[in-house]
Coordinates of N, CA and C in Angstrom, one line a residue:
X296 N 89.6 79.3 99.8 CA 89.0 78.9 98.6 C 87.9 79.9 98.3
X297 N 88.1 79.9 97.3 CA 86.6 81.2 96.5 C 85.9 80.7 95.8
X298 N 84.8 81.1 95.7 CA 83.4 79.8 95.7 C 82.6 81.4 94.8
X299 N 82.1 81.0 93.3 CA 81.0 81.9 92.8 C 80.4 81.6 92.1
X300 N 79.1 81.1 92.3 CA 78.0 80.6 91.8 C 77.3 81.7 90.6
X301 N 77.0 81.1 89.6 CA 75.8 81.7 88.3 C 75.0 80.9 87.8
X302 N 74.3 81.4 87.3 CA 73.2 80.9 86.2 C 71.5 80.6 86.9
X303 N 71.5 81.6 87.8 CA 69.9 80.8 88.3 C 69.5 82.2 87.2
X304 N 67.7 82.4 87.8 CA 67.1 83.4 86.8 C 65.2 82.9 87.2
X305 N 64.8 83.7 85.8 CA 63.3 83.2 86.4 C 63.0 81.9 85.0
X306 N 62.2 81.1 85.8 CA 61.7 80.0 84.2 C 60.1 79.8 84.9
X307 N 59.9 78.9 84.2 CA 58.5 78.9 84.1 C 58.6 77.3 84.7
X308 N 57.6 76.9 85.1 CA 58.3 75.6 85.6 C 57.8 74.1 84.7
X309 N 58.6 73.3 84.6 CA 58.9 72.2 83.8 C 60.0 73.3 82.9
X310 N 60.4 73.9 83.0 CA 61.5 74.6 82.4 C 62.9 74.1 83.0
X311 N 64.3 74.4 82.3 CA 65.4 74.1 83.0 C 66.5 75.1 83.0
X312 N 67.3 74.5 83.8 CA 68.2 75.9 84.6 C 69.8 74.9 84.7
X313 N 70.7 75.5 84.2 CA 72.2 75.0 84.5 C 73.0 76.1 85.4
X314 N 73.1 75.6 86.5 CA 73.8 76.3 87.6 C 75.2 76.5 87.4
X315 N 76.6 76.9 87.8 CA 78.0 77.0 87.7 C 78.7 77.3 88.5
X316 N 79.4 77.0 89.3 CA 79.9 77.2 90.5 C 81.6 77.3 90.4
X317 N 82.6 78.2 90.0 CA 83.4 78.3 90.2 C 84.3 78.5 91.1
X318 N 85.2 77.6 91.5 CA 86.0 77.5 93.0 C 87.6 77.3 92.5
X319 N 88.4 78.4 93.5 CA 90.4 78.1 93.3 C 90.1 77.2 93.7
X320 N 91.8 77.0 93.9 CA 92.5 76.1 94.5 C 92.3 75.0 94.6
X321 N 91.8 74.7 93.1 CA 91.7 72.8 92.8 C 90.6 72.3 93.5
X322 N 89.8 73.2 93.8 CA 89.0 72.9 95.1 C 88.1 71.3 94.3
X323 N 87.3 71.7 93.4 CA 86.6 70.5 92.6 C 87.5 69.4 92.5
X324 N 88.9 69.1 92.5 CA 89.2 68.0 92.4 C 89.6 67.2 93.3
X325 N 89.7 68.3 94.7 CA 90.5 67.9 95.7 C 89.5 67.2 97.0
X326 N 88.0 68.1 96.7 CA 87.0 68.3 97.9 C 85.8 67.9 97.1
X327 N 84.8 67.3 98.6 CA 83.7 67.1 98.2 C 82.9 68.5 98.1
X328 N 82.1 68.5 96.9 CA 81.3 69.9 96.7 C 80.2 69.6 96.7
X329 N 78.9 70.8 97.1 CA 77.7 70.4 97.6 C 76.6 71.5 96.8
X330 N 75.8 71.7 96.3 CA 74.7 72.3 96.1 C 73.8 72.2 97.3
X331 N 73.5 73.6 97.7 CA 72.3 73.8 98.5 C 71.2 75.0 98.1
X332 N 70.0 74.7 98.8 CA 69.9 75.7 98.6 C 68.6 76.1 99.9
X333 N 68.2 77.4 100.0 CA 67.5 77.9 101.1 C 66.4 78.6 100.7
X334 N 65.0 78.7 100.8 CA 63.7 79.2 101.0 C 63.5 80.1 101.5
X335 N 62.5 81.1 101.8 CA 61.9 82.1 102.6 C 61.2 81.1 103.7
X336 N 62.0 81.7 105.0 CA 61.2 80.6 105.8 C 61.7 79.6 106.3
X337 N 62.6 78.7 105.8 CA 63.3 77.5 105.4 C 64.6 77.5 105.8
X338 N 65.0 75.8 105.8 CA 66.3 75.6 106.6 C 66.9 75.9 105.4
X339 N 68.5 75.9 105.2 CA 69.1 75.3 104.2 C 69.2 73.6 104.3
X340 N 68.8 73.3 103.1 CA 69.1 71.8 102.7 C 70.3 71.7 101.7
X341 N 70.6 70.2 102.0 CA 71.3 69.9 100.6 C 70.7 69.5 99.3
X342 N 70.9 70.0 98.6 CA 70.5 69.6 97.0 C 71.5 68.1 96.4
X343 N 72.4 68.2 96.1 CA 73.2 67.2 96.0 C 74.3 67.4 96.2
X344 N 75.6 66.3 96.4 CA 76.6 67.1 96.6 C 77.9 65.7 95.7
X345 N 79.1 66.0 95.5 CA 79.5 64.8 94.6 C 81.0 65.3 95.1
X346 N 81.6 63.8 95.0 CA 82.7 63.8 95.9 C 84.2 63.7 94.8
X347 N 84.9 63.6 95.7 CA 86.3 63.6 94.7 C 86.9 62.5 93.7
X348 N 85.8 61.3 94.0 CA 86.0 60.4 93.4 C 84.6 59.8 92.5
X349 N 83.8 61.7 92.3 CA 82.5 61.5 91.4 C 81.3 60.4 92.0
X350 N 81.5 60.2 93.1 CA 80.5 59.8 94.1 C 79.4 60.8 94.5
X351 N 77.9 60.7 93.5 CA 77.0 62.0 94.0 C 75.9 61.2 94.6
X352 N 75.3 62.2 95.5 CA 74.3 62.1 96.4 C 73.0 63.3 95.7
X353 N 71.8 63.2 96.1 CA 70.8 64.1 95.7 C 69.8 63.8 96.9
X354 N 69.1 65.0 97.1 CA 67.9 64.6 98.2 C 66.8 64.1 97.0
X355 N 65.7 63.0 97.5 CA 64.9 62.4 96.9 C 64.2 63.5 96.4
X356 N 63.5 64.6 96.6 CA 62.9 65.5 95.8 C 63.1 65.8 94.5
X357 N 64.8 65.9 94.1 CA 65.3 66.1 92.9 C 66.1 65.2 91.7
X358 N 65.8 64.0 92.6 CA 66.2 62.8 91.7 C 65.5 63.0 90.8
X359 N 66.6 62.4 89.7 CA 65.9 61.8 88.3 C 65.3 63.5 87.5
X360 N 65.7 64.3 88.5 CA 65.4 65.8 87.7 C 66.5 66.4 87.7
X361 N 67.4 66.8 88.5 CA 68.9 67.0 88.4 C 69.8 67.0 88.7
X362 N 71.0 67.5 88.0 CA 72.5 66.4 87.7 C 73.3 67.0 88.2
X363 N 74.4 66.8 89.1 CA 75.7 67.7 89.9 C 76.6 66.7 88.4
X364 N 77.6 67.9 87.7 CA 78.4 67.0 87.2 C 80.0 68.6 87.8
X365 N 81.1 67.6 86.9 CA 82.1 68.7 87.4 C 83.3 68.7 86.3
X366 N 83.8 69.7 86.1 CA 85.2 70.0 85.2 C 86.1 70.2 85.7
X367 N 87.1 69.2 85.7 CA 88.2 69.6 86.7 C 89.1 70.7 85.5
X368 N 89.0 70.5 84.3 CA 89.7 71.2 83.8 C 89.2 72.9 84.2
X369 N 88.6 73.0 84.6 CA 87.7 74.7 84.6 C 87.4 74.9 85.9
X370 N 87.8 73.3 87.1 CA 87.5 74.0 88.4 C 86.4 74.7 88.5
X371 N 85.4 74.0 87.8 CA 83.7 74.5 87.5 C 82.9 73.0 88.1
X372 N 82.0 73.4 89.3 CA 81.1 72.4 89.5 C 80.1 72.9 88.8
X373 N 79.1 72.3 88.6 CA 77.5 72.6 87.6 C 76.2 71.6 88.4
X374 N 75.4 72.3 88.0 CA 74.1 71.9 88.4 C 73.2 71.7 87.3
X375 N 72.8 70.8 86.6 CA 71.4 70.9 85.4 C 70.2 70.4 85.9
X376 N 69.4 71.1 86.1 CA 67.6 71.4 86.9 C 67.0 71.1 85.7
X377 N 66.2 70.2 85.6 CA 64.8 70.0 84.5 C 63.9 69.7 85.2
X378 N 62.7 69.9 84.6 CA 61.4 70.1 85.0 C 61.5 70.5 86.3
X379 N 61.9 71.6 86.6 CA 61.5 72.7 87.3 C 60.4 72.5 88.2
X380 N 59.9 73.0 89.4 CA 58.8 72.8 89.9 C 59.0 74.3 90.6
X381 N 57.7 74.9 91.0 CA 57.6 75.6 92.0 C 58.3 75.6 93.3
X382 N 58.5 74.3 93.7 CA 59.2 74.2 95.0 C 60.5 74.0 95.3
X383 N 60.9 74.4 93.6 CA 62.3 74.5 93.6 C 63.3 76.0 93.9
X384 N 62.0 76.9 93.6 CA 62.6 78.4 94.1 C 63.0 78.5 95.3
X385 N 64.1 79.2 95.2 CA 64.9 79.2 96.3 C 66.2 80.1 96.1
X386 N 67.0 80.6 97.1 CA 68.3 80.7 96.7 C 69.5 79.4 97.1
X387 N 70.2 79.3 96.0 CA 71.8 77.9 95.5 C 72.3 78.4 96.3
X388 N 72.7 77.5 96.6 CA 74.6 78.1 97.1 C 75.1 77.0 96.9
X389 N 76.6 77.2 96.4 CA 77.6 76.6 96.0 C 78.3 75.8 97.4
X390 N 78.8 75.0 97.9 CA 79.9 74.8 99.0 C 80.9 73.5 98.9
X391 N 81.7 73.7 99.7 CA 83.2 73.2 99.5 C 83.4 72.8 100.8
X392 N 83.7 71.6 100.6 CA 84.2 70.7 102.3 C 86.1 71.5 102.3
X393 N 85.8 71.1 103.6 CA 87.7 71.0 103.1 C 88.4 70.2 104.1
X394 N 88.1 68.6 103.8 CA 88.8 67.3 104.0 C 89.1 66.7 102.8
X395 N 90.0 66.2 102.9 CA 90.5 65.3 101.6 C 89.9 63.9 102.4
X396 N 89.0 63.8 101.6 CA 88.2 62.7 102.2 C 88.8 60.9 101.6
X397 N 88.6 59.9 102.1 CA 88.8 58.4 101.2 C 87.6 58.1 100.5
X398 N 87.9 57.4 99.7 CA 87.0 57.1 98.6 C 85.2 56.7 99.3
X399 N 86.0 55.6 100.5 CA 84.8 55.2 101.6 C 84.3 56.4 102.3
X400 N 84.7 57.5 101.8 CA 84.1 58.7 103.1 C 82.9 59.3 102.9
X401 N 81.8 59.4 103.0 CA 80.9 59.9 102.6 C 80.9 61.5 102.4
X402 N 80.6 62.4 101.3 CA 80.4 63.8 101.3 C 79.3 64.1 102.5
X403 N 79.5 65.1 103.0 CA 78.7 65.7 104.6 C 77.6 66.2 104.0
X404 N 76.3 66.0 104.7 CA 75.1 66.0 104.4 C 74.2 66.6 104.9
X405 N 75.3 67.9 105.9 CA 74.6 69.1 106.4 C 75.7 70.2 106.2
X406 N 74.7 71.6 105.9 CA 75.8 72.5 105.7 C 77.1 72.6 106.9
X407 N 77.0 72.5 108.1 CA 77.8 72.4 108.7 C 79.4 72.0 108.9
X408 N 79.4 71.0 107.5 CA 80.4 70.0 106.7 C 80.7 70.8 105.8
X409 N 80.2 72.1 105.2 CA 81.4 72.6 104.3 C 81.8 74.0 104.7
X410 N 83.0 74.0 104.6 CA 83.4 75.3 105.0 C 83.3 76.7 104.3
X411 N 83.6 76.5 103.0 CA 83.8 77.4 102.1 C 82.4 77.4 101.4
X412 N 81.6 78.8 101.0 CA 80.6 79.4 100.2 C 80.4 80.3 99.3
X413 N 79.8 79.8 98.6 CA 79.6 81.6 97.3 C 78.1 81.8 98.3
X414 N 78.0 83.1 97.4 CA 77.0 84.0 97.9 C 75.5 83.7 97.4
X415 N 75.4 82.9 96.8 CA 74.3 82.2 96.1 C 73.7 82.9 95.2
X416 N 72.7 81.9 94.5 CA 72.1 82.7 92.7 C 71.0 82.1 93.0
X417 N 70.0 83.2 93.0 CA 68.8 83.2 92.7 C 67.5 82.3 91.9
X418 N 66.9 81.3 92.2 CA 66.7 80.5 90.9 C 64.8 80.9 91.6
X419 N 64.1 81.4 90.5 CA 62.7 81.7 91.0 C 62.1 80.5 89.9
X420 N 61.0 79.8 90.0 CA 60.2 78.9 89.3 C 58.5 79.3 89.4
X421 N 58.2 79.7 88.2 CA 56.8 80.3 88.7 C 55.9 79.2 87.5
X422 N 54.8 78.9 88.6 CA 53.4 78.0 87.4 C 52.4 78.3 87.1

């Protein structure tokens, strides 16, 4: 599976950013997909991640500020970031489980759980 993430950049913060994450091989319809992303310094965490049956998860930091949605027709996952903060700079990365999970299955909630990656996009937030 090939995994290529775009759209990060610089914004100013309370500003917003729509991420894009294109993956073959049906991957968005077939697999749970995850946004992450990593710091200077820093673990990689999960950002949110949303499963094959549109079951999404978000770490509490970015609730209610942003949205994993997905196109199966375009095989495009997406990310929309509003109000921006400082502590959202980081570099994304895109990832891809590869279990065909049941509906009861929870998406994996450490990068360890996906196998496939893009090379991540840059998103800087300055205040």
């Amino acid at each position: 599976v090939q995994v290529t993430e775009s759209g990060g950049g610089s914004v100013q913060a309370g500003g917003s950013l729509r991420l894009s994450c294109a993956a073959s091989d049906y991957a968005v319809s077939n697999f749970c997909m995850g946004w992450f992303r990593q710091a200077p310094g820093k673990e990689r965490e999960l950002v949110s991640s949303i499963s094959r049956y549109n079951q999404t998860i978000y770490t509490d930091s970015v609730k209610e500020r942003f949205i994993v949605s997905k196109d199966i027709a375009t095989n495009t996952l997406y990310l929309q970031m509003n109000s921006l903060q400082s502590e959202d700079t980081a570099m994304y990365y895109c990832a891809v489980d590869h279990h065909t999970r049941a509906r009861w299955s929870a998406c994996p909630g450490v990068s360890s759980g996906y196998r496939y990656w893009g090379q991540g996009t840059q998103v800087t937030v300055s205040s």
